[in-house]
Amino acid sequence: MATQHLAELAWQLISEAGEDTLVHREEITARLHATDSQFERLKGYIRDHVTMERGKAFLAWRGGYMITTDPAKIAESAGLRMRRIDTELRRVLSGAINPLGDDVAHYEVLAMFQDEIAHMTRTYERMRKAALTMPQPVRQPAARRRRRTPAAASKT
């Protein structure tokens, strides 16, 4: 089955669960009869295309997947993903490039990687510190309407 089609079915399945409702990977793959590989591709397609078309975020959040417009959940998810990216970048340096020591200077591409990854990790650190000083985003509650009871309605 085409990735685009599976992505649309997954979006529909998660949408039907309700905004901000977690749907677990196992439920999605079982209901769509999708393999793990197909699931990984459909997630990428949703993030690359469907979210922009629909104006909602697709998050892997606290053990499940959800569709949301809640800025607090989006900020938490983005922060976690950025931290994982930062960890990966640091591991590229510590596990692959930096062990070469001074020899890195003899390989232009490795020297460039070393400089640019160091720059990215410094940028992430500034973003992390700035985010700590900002208030957490909070969705304003919608105005609640009170339902009138039949007795109250008949008095008017």
PDB file of C-alpha atoms in Angstrom:
ATOM      1  CA  MET A   1       0.000   0.000   0.000  1.00  0.00           C
ATOM      2  CA  ALA A   2       1.313   3.474  -0.855  1.00  0.00           C
ATOM      3  CA  THR A   3       2.836   5.510   1.965  1.00  0.00           C
ATOM      4  CA  GLN A   4       0.567   8.478   1.211  1.00  0.00           C
ATOM      5  CA  HIS A   5      -2.520   6.298   1.534  1.00  0.00           C
ATOM      6  CA  LEU A   6      -1.342   4.744   4.804  1.00  0.00           C
ATOM      7  CA  ALA A   7      -0.481   8.210   6.136  1.00  0.00           C
ATOM      8  CA  GLU A   8      -3.984   9.456   5.362  1.00  0.00           C
ATOM      9  CA  LEU A   9      -5.518   6.406   7.041  1.00  0.00           C
ATOM     10  CA  ALA A  10      -3.301   6.857  10.108  1.00  0.00           C
ATOM     11  CA  TRP A  11      -4.180  10.567  10.308  1.00  0.00           C
ATOM     12  CA  GLN A  12      -7.869   9.678  10.104  1.00  0.00           C
ATOM     13  CA  LEU A  13      -7.514   6.997  12.785  1.00  0.00           C
ATOM     14  CA  ILE A  14      -5.727   9.371  15.166  1.00  0.00           C
ATOM     15  CA  SER A  15      -8.167  12.200  14.361  1.00  0.00           C
ATOM     16  CA  GLU A  16     -11.130   9.987  15.171  1.00  0.00           C
ATOM     17  CA  ALA A  17      -9.606   9.282  18.593  1.00  0.00           C
ATOM     18  CA  GLY A  18      -9.873  13.004  19.282  1.00  0.00           C
ATOM     19  CA  GLU A  19      -7.421  15.878  19.451  1.00  0.00           C
ATOM     20  CA  ASP A  20      -4.849  15.439  22.226  1.00  0.00           C
ATOM     21  CA  THR A  21      -5.697  11.713  22.590  1.00  0.00           C
ATOM     22  CA  LEU A  22      -2.775   9.294  22.567  1.00  0.00           C
ATOM     23  CA  VAL A  23      -2.951   6.402  20.133  1.00  0.00           C
ATOM     24  CA  HIS A  24      -0.262   3.764  20.541  1.00  0.00           C
ATOM     25  CA  ARG A  25       1.884   2.483  17.711  1.00  0.00           C
ATOM     26  CA  GLU A  26       0.584  -1.053  18.123  1.00  0.00           C
ATOM     27  CA  GLU A  27      -3.009   0.097  17.657  1.00  0.00           C
ATOM     28  CA  ILE A  28      -2.130   2.062  14.526  1.00  0.00           C
ATOM     29  CA  THR A  29      -0.157  -0.750  12.906  1.00  0.00           C
ATOM     30  CA  ALA A  30      -2.779  -3.356  13.844  1.00  0.00           C
ATOM     31  CA  ARG A  31      -5.724  -1.322  12.537  1.00  0.00           C
ATOM     32  CA  LEU A  32      -3.908  -0.437   9.306  1.00  0.00           C
ATOM     33  CA  HIS A  33      -2.252  -3.855   8.924  1.00  0.00           C
ATOM     34  CA  ALA A  34       1.035  -1.958   8.494  1.00  0.00           C
ATOM     35  CA  THR A  35       4.530  -3.247   9.051  1.00  0.00           C
ATOM     36  CA  ASP A  36       7.019  -1.400  11.265  1.00  0.00           C
ATOM     37  CA  SER A  37       8.773  -0.126   8.150  1.00  0.00           C
ATOM     38  CA  GLN A  38       5.516   1.165   6.691  1.00  0.00           C
ATOM     39  CA  PHE A  39       4.734   2.863  10.002  1.00  0.00           C
ATOM     40  CA  GLU A  40       8.089   4.663   9.998  1.00  0.00           C
ATOM     41  CA  ARG A  41       7.518   5.878   6.428  1.00  0.00           C
ATOM     42  CA  LEU A  42       3.953   7.043   7.113  1.00  0.00           C
ATOM     43  CA  LYS A  43       5.158   9.050  10.133  1.00  0.00           C
ATOM     44  CA  GLY A  44       7.663  10.823   7.918  1.00  0.00           C
ATOM     45  CA  TYR A  45       5.041  11.515   5.284  1.00  0.00           C
ATOM     46  CA  ILE A  46       2.638  12.910   7.877  1.00  0.00           C
ATOM     47  CA  ARG A  47       5.338  15.194   9.308  1.00  0.00           C
ATOM     48  CA  ASP A  48       6.570  16.300   5.888  1.00  0.00           C
ATOM     49  CA  HIS A  49       3.208  16.874   4.191  1.00  0.00           C
ATOM     50  CA  VAL A  50      -0.034  16.232   6.071  1.00  0.00           C
ATOM     51  CA  THR A  51       0.621  18.452   9.095  1.00  0.00           C
ATOM     52  CA  MET A  52       1.148  21.539   6.940  1.00  0.00           C
ATOM     53  CA  GLU A  53      -1.975  20.794   4.904  1.00  0.00           C
ATOM     54  CA  ARG A  54      -4.107  20.313   8.020  1.00  0.00           C
ATOM     55  CA  GLY A  55      -2.537  22.982  10.245  1.00  0.00           C
ATOM     56  CA  LYS A  56      -2.038  20.632  13.179  1.00  0.00           C
ATOM     57  CA  ALA A  57       0.997  19.023  14.780  1.00  0.00           C
ATOM     58  CA  PHE A  58       1.600  15.271  14.773  1.00  0.00           C
ATOM     59  CA  LEU A  59       3.524  14.329  17.905  1.00  0.00           C
ATOM     60  CA  ALA A  60       5.149  11.268  19.322  1.00  0.00           C
ATOM     61  CA  TRP A  61       4.349  12.147  22.917  1.00  0.00           C
ATOM     62  CA  ARG A  62       4.576  10.215  26.175  1.00  0.00           C
ATOM     63  CA  GLY A  63       4.357   6.764  24.648  1.00  0.00           C
ATOM     64  CA  GLY A  64       1.850   7.380  21.896  1.00  0.00           C
ATOM     65  CA  TYR A  65       0.967   9.547  18.912  1.00  0.00           C
ATOM     66  CA  MET A  66      -1.416  12.452  18.791  1.00  0.00           C
ATOM     67  CA  ILE A  67      -2.651  15.284  16.659  1.00  0.00           C
ATOM     68  CA  THR A  68      -2.769  18.584  18.502  1.00  0.00           C
ATOM     69  CA  THR A  69      -2.675  22.349  18.354  1.00  0.00           C
ATOM     70  CA  ASP A  70      -1.773  22.622  22.070  1.00  0.00           C
ATOM     71  CA  PRO A  71       1.349  24.837  22.278  1.00  0.00           C
ATOM     72  CA  ALA A  72       2.466  23.349  25.620  1.00  0.00           C
ATOM     73  CA  LYS A  73       2.483  19.801  24.219  1.00  0.00           C
ATOM     74  CA  ILE A  74       4.188  20.945  21.034  1.00  0.00           C
ATOM     75  CA  ALA A  75       6.865  22.817  23.040  1.00  0.00           C
ATOM     76  CA  GLU A  76       7.502  19.794  25.260  1.00  0.00           C
ATOM     77  CA  SER A  77       7.762  17.476  22.277  1.00  0.00           C
ATOM     78  CA  ALA A  78      10.018  19.859  20.333  1.00  0.00           C
ATOM     79  CA  GLY A  79      12.270  20.253  23.360  1.00  0.00           C
ATOM     80  CA  LEU A  80      12.632  16.492  23.752  1.00  0.00           C
ATOM     81  CA  ARG A  81      13.385  16.013  20.057  1.00  0.00           C
ATOM     82  CA  MET A  82      15.947  18.827  20.101  1.00  0.00           C
ATOM     83  CA  ARG A  83      17.655  17.241  23.120  1.00  0.00           C
ATOM     84  CA  ARG A  84      17.870  13.888  21.267  1.00  0.00           C
ATOM     85  CA  ILE A  85      19.334  15.625  18.202  1.00  0.00           C
ATOM     86  CA  ASP A  86      21.887  17.406  20.395  1.00  0.00           C
ATOM     87  CA  THR A  87      22.845  14.076  22.004  1.00  0.00           C
ATOM     88  CA  GLU A  88      23.307  12.478  18.567  1.00  0.00           C
ATOM     89  CA  LEU A  89      25.462  15.369  17.364  1.00  0.00           C
ATOM     90  CA  ARG A  90      27.663  15.149  20.459  1.00  0.00           C
ATOM     91  CA  ARG A  91      28.035  11.403  19.902  1.00  0.00           C
ATOM     92  CA  VAL A  92      29.134  11.943  16.303  1.00  0.00           C
ATOM     93  CA  LEU A  93      31.888  14.154  17.676  1.00  0.00           C
ATOM     94  CA  SER A  94      32.900  11.969  20.627  1.00  0.00           C
ATOM     95  CA  GLY A  95      32.540   8.622  18.892  1.00  0.00           C
ATOM     96  CA  ALA A  96      33.735   9.287  15.364  1.00  0.00           C
ATOM     97  CA  ILE A  97      35.515  12.594  14.782  1.00  0.00           C
ATOM     98  CA  ASN A  98      37.232  13.706  17.986  1.00  0.00           C
ATOM     99  CA  PRO A  99      39.073  10.391  18.561  1.00  0.00           C
ATOM    100  CA  LEU A 100      41.272  11.317  15.563  1.00  0.00           C
ATOM    101  CA  GLY A 101      42.656  14.236  17.586  1.00  0.00           C
ATOM    102  CA  ASP A 102      44.933  16.547  15.630  1.00  0.00           C
ATOM    103  CA  ASP A 103      44.622  14.374  12.494  1.00  0.00           C
ATOM    104  CA  VAL A 104      41.139  15.844  11.907  1.00  0.00           C
ATOM    105  CA  ALA A 105      42.855  18.961  10.549  1.00  0.00           C
ATOM    106  CA  HIS A 106      44.235  16.851   7.662  1.00  0.00           C
ATOM    107  CA  TYR A 107      40.720  15.978   6.473  1.00  0.00           C
ATOM    108  CA  GLU A 108      38.843  19.067   5.349  1.00  0.00           C
ATOM    109  CA  VAL A 109      35.397  17.500   5.515  1.00  0.00           C
ATOM    110  CA  LEU A 110      35.963  16.164   9.052  1.00  0.00           C
ATOM    111  CA  ALA A 111      37.286  19.518  10.212  1.00  0.00           C
ATOM    112  CA  MET A 112      34.195  21.197   8.765  1.00  0.00           C
ATOM    113  CA  PHE A 113      31.920  18.634  10.464  1.00  0.00           C
ATOM    114  CA  GLN A 114      33.711  19.198  13.766  1.00  0.00           C
ATOM    115  CA  ASP A 115      33.326  22.985  13.556  1.00  0.00           C
ATOM    116  CA  GLU A 116      29.711  22.922  12.393  1.00  0.00           C
ATOM    117  CA  ILE A 117      28.574  20.318  14.914  1.00  0.00           C
ATOM    118  CA  ALA A 118      30.253  22.310  17.683  1.00  0.00           C
ATOM    119  CA  HIS A 119      28.373  25.379  16.439  1.00  0.00           C
ATOM    120  CA  MET A 120      25.055  23.453  16.431  1.00  0.00           C
ATOM    121  CA  THR A 121      25.573  22.185  19.976  1.00  0.00           C
ATOM    122  CA  ARG A 122      26.353  25.733  21.178  1.00  0.00           C
ATOM    123  CA  THR A 123      23.204  26.979  19.427  1.00  0.00           C
ATOM    124  CA  TYR A 124      21.133  24.275  21.090  1.00  0.00           C
ATOM    125  CA  GLU A 125      22.556  25.214  24.483  1.00  0.00           C
ATOM    126  CA  ARG A 126      21.530  28.857  23.959  1.00  0.00           C
ATOM    127  CA  MET A 127      18.048  27.755  22.869  1.00  0.00           C
ATOM    128  CA  ARG A 128      17.726  25.470  25.910  1.00  0.00           C
ATOM    129  CA  LYS A 129      18.747  28.222  28.333  1.00  0.00           C
ATOM    130  CA  ALA A 130      16.410  30.720  26.679  1.00  0.00           C
ATOM    131  CA  ALA A 131      13.507  28.267  26.843  1.00  0.00           C
ATOM    132  CA  LEU A 132      14.081  27.767  30.578  1.00  0.00           C
ATOM    133  CA  THR A 133      13.532  31.474  31.200  1.00  0.00           C
ATOM    134  CA  MET A 134      10.300  31.624  29.192  1.00  0.00           C
ATOM    135  CA  PRO A 135       6.925  30.776  30.639  1.00  0.00           C
ATOM    136  CA  GLN A 136       5.475  27.486  29.485  1.00  0.00           C
ATOM    137  CA  PRO A 137       2.817  27.984  26.818  1.00  0.00           C
ATOM    138  CA  VAL A 138      -0.670  27.632  28.176  1.00  0.00           C
ATOM    139  CA  ARG A 139      -3.807  27.316  26.109  1.00  0.00           C
ATOM    140  CA  GLN A 140      -6.492  29.756  27.130  1.00  0.00           C
ATOM    141  CA  PRO A 141      -9.614  27.861  28.156  1.00  0.00           C
ATOM    142  CA  ALA A 142     -12.618  28.409  25.965  1.00  0.00           C
ATOM    143  CA  ALA A 143     -15.469  30.296  27.526  1.00  0.00           C
ATOM    144  CA  ARG A 144     -17.847  27.804  29.068  1.00  0.00           C
ATOM    145  CA  ARG A 145     -21.533  28.155  28.582  1.00  0.00           C
ATOM    146  CA  ARG A 146     -23.827  26.996  31.298  1.00  0.00           C
ATOM    147  CA  ARG A 147     -26.663  24.813  30.263  1.00  0.00           C
ATOM    148  CA  ARG A 148     -29.945  25.917  31.627  1.00  0.00           C
ATOM    149  CA  THR A 149     -32.002  23.325  33.366  1.00  0.00           C
ATOM    150  CA  PRO A 150     -35.580  22.847  32.160  1.00  0.00           C
ATOM    151  CA  ALA A 151     -36.850  24.377  35.429  1.00  0.00           C
ATOM    152  CA  ALA A 152     -34.694  27.504  34.998  1.00  0.00           C
ATOM    153  CA  ALA A 153     -35.725  27.835  31.343  1.00  0.00           C
ATOM    154  CA  SER A 154     -39.438  27.740  32.192  1.00  0.00           C
ATOM    155  CA  LYS A 155     -39.065  30.605  34.719  1.00  0.00           C
ATOM    156  CA  THR A 156     -38.056  33.088  32.027  1.00  0.00           C
TER     157      THR A 156
END
